[in-house]
PDB file of C-alpha atoms in Angstrom:
ATOM      1  CA  GLN A 105     -34.687  10.639  33.940  1.00  0.00           C
ATOM      2  CA  VAL A 106     -33.753   7.381  35.616  1.00  0.00           C
ATOM      3  CA  GLN A 107     -30.449   6.908  37.395  1.00  0.00           C
ATOM      4  CA  LEU A 108     -29.180   3.553  38.615  1.00  0.00           C
ATOM      5  CA  VAL A 109     -26.268   3.061  40.991  1.00  0.00           C
ATOM      6  CA  GLU A 110     -24.887  -0.384  41.836  1.00  0.00           C
ATOM      7  CA  SER A 111     -22.944  -1.295  44.939  1.00  0.00           C
ATOM      8  CA  GLY A 112     -21.826  -4.345  46.876  1.00  0.00           C
ATOM      9  CA  GLY A 113     -19.237  -5.865  44.583  1.00  0.00           C
ATOM     10  CA  GLY A 114     -15.924  -7.154  45.827  1.00  0.00           C
ATOM     11  CA  LEU A 115     -13.420  -9.988  46.030  1.00  0.00           C
ATOM     12  CA  VAL A 116     -14.637 -13.258  47.536  1.00  0.00           C
ATOM     13  CA  GLN A 117     -13.679 -16.921  47.556  1.00  0.00           C
ATOM     14  CA  ALA A 118     -15.528 -19.694  45.768  1.00  0.00           C
ATOM     15  CA  GLY A 119     -18.507 -20.828  47.797  1.00  0.00           C
ATOM     16  CA  ASP A 120     -19.006 -17.456  49.447  1.00  0.00           C
ATOM     17  CA  SER A 121     -22.073 -15.261  49.206  1.00  0.00           C
ATOM     18  CA  LEU A 122     -22.437 -11.654  48.157  1.00  0.00           C
ATOM     19  CA  THR A 123     -25.331  -9.238  47.799  1.00  0.00           C
ATOM     20  CA  LEU A 124     -25.432  -6.551  45.145  1.00  0.00           C
ATOM     21  CA  SER A 125     -27.718  -3.547  45.417  1.00  0.00           C
ATOM     22  CA  CYS A 126     -29.093  -1.125  42.868  1.00  0.00           C
ATOM     23  CA  ALA A 127     -30.506   2.219  43.948  1.00  0.00           C
ATOM     24  CA  ALA A 128     -32.886   3.835  41.481  1.00  0.00           C
ATOM     25  CA  SER A 129     -33.883   7.478  41.286  1.00  0.00           C
ATOM     26  CA  GLY A 130     -36.006   9.607  38.988  1.00  0.00           C
ATOM     27  CA  ARG A 131     -38.858   7.146  38.637  1.00  0.00           C
ATOM     28  CA  ALA A 132     -40.800   4.822  40.887  1.00  0.00           C
ATOM     29  CA  LEU A 133     -39.499   1.292  40.905  1.00  0.00           C
ATOM     30  CA  SER A 134     -43.062   0.021  40.602  1.00  0.00           C
ATOM     31  CA  SER A 135     -43.215   1.447  37.075  1.00  0.00           C
ATOM     32  CA  LEU A 136     -40.037  -0.298  35.926  1.00  0.00           C
ATOM     33  CA  THR A 137     -38.915  -3.719  34.878  1.00  0.00           C
ATOM     34  CA  MET A 138     -35.561  -4.304  36.540  1.00  0.00           C
ATOM     35  CA  ALA A 139     -32.762  -6.644  35.565  1.00  0.00           C
ATOM     36  CA  TRP A 140     -29.183  -7.621  36.236  1.00  0.00           C
ATOM     37  CA  PHE A 141     -26.608  -8.301  33.544  1.00  0.00           C
ATOM     38  CA  ARG A 142     -22.939  -9.182  33.743  1.00  0.00           C
ATOM     39  CA  GLN A 143     -19.951  -8.900  31.465  1.00  0.00           C
ATOM     40  CA  ALA A 144     -16.600 -10.629  31.726  1.00  0.00           C
ATOM     41  CA  PRO A 145     -13.503  -9.414  29.847  1.00  0.00           C
ATOM     42  CA  GLY A 146     -13.618 -10.409  26.192  1.00  0.00           C
ATOM     43  CA  LYS A 147     -17.211 -11.599  26.401  1.00  0.00           C
ATOM     44  CA  GLU A 148     -20.560 -10.122  25.495  1.00  0.00           C
ATOM     45  CA  ARG A 149     -22.878  -8.828  28.154  1.00  0.00           C
ATOM     46  CA  GLU A 150     -25.172 -11.594  29.355  1.00  0.00           C
ATOM     47  CA  PHE A 151     -28.501 -11.701  31.103  1.00  0.00           C
ATOM     48  CA  VAL A 152     -28.538 -12.734  34.759  1.00  0.00           C
ATOM     49  CA  ALA A 153     -31.989 -12.072  36.176  1.00  0.00           C
ATOM     50  CA  ARG A 154     -35.120  -9.978  35.695  1.00  0.00           C
ATOM     51  CA  ILE A 155     -37.908  -9.010  38.040  1.00  0.00           C
ATOM     52  CA  ILE A 156     -41.317  -7.433  37.533  1.00  0.00           C
ATOM     53  CA  TRP A 157     -43.638  -8.845  40.188  1.00  0.00           C
ATOM     54  CA  ASP A 158     -41.982 -12.234  39.748  1.00  0.00           C
ATOM     55  CA  ALA A 159     -38.477 -13.289  38.779  1.00  0.00           C
ATOM     56  CA  LEU A 160     -36.732 -14.923  35.849  1.00  0.00           C
ATOM     57  CA  TYR A 161     -33.196 -16.295  35.977  1.00  0.00           C
ATOM     58  CA  ALA A 162     -30.552 -17.308  33.498  1.00  0.00           C
ATOM     59  CA  ASP A 163     -29.657 -20.985  33.349  1.00  0.00           C
ATOM     60  CA  SER A 164     -26.029 -20.171  34.070  1.00  0.00           C
ATOM     61  CA  ILE A 165     -26.644 -19.253  37.693  1.00  0.00           C
ATOM     62  CA  LYS A 166     -28.434 -22.537  38.399  1.00  0.00           C
ATOM     63  CA  GLY A 167     -30.793 -21.182  41.030  1.00  0.00           C
ATOM     64  CA  ARG A 168     -27.941 -19.809  43.142  1.00  0.00           C
ATOM     65  CA  PHE A 169     -28.964 -16.172  42.761  1.00  0.00           C
ATOM     66  CA  THR A 170     -32.073 -14.402  43.994  1.00  0.00           C
ATOM     67  CA  ILE A 171     -33.337 -11.080  42.666  1.00  0.00           C
ATOM     68  CA  SER A 172     -35.643  -8.990  44.821  1.00  0.00           C
ATOM     69  CA  ARG A 173     -37.093  -5.495  44.921  1.00  0.00           C
ATOM     70  CA  ASP A 174     -38.165  -3.035  47.572  1.00  0.00           C
ATOM     71  CA  ASN A 175     -40.446  -0.481  45.944  1.00  0.00           C
ATOM     72  CA  ALA A 176     -40.616   1.724  49.042  1.00  0.00           C
ATOM     73  CA  LYS A 177     -36.838   2.115  49.026  1.00  0.00           C
ATOM     74  CA  ASN A 178     -36.497   2.100  45.227  1.00  0.00           C
ATOM     75  CA  MET A 179     -33.955  -0.670  45.585  1.00  0.00           C
ATOM     76  CA  VAL A 180     -33.254  -3.891  43.715  1.00  0.00           C
ATOM     77  CA  SER A 181     -30.948  -6.549  45.111  1.00  0.00           C
ATOM     78  CA  LEU A 182     -29.183  -9.611  43.791  1.00  0.00           C
ATOM     79  CA  ARG A 183     -28.303 -12.193  46.409  1.00  0.00           C
ATOM     80  CA  MET A 184     -25.562 -14.469  45.116  1.00  0.00           C
ATOM     81  CA  ASN A 185     -24.851 -17.746  46.875  1.00  0.00           C
ATOM     82  CA  SER A 186     -22.299 -20.478  46.196  1.00  0.00           C
ATOM     83  CA  LEU A 187     -20.251 -18.196  43.999  1.00  0.00           C
ATOM     84  CA  LYS A 188     -17.954 -19.721  41.411  1.00  0.00           C
ATOM     85  CA  PRO A 189     -14.910 -18.304  39.596  1.00  0.00           C
ATOM     86  CA  GLU A 190     -16.944 -18.213  36.395  1.00  0.00           C
ATOM     87  CA  ASP A 191     -19.255 -15.698  38.064  1.00  0.00           C
ATOM     88  CA  THR A 192     -16.439 -13.153  37.931  1.00  0.00           C
ATOM     89  CA  ALA A 193     -17.628 -10.159  35.935  1.00  0.00           C
ATOM     90  CA  VAL A 194     -18.807  -6.587  36.086  1.00  0.00           C
ATOM     91  CA  TYR A 195     -22.437  -6.675  37.146  1.00  0.00           C
ATOM     92  CA  TYR A 196     -24.846  -4.076  35.809  1.00  0.00           C
ATOM     93  CA  CYS A 197     -28.263  -3.007  36.974  1.00  0.00           C
ATOM     94  CA  ALA A 198     -30.663  -2.190  34.134  1.00  0.00           C
ATOM     95  CA  ALA A 199     -34.210  -0.914  33.770  1.00  0.00           C
ATOM     96  CA  VAL A 200     -36.922  -0.333  31.201  1.00  0.00           C
ATOM     97  CA  GLY A 201     -40.320   1.290  31.644  1.00  0.00           C
ATOM     98  CA  GLY A 202     -43.419  -0.802  32.061  1.00  0.00           C
ATOM     99  CA  THR A 203     -43.851  -4.540  32.235  1.00  0.00           C
ATOM    100  CA  LYS A 204     -41.439  -6.075  29.759  1.00  0.00           C
ATOM    101  CA  TYR A 205     -40.277  -9.639  29.355  1.00  0.00           C
ATOM    102  CA  PHE A 206     -36.858  -8.756  27.985  1.00  0.00           C
ATOM    103  CA  THR A 207     -33.620 -10.673  28.474  1.00  0.00           C
ATOM    104  CA  LYS A 208     -31.456  -8.838  25.936  1.00  0.00           C
ATOM    105  CA  SER A 209     -29.372  -5.842  26.917  1.00  0.00           C
ATOM    106  CA  GLN A 210     -30.426  -3.868  23.835  1.00  0.00           C
ATOM    107  CA  ASN A 211     -33.983  -3.717  25.158  1.00  0.00           C
ATOM    108  CA  TYR A 212     -33.068  -1.907  28.380  1.00  0.00           C
ATOM    109  CA  ALA A 213     -33.030   1.872  28.383  1.00  0.00           C
ATOM    110  CA  TYR A 214     -31.316   2.659  31.684  1.00  0.00           C
ATOM    111  CA  TRP A 215     -28.038   1.352  33.063  1.00  0.00           C
ATOM    112  CA  GLY A 216     -25.896   1.683  36.123  1.00  0.00           C
ATOM    113  CA  GLN A 217     -22.127   2.090  36.066  1.00  0.00           C
ATOM    114  CA  GLY A 218     -21.458  -1.501  37.068  1.00  0.00           C
ATOM    115  CA  THR A 219     -19.850  -3.134  40.084  1.00  0.00           C
ATOM    116  CA  GLN A 220     -16.994  -5.630  39.942  1.00  0.00           C
ATOM    117  CA  VAL A 221     -17.410  -9.114  41.384  1.00  0.00           C
ATOM    118  CA  THR A 222     -14.308 -11.284  41.532  1.00  0.00           C
ATOM    119  CA  VAL A 223     -14.452 -14.874  42.758  1.00  0.00           C
ATOM    120  CA  SER A 224     -11.214 -16.704  43.511  1.00  0.00           C
ATOM    121  CA  SER A 225     -10.864 -20.479  43.561  1.00  0.00           C
TER     122      SER A 225
END
C-alpha cells in the first residue's frame, strides 16, 4: 500500500512563502506520478501541480509555486511564494502508479490527510 503524509501548513501573511512536504511510504516515488490538490470551504477540490520527471502547474498559481521530488527520500515538496488570501485551503498530496498525465482528483488512487494553509491579507 501507499501512504502519504503532508506537513508544513500554517498561518502566514500575504506575500510570504511556505513549503509543504509530502512523505510517501509503501512504494518507491520513482514509480509514482505525484500531485498536489487544494480545497477551500464550499468549493470543489482543484488541481495545483503534478510532477513525473517534469512539472505541470495550474493557471491559478501563476508560476508562484514550484513542485519538486526527491526520490531517495521519497519526498515531494511544494514551494509556495508570494502567497495570496485566495490560496487559503487544505492542501492534499496525491499519487497514482506509473506515468500519468492526470489533473483530476478522481484519477488519483492515493491521498494524504491534508494540511491547512491560511493566508491573511
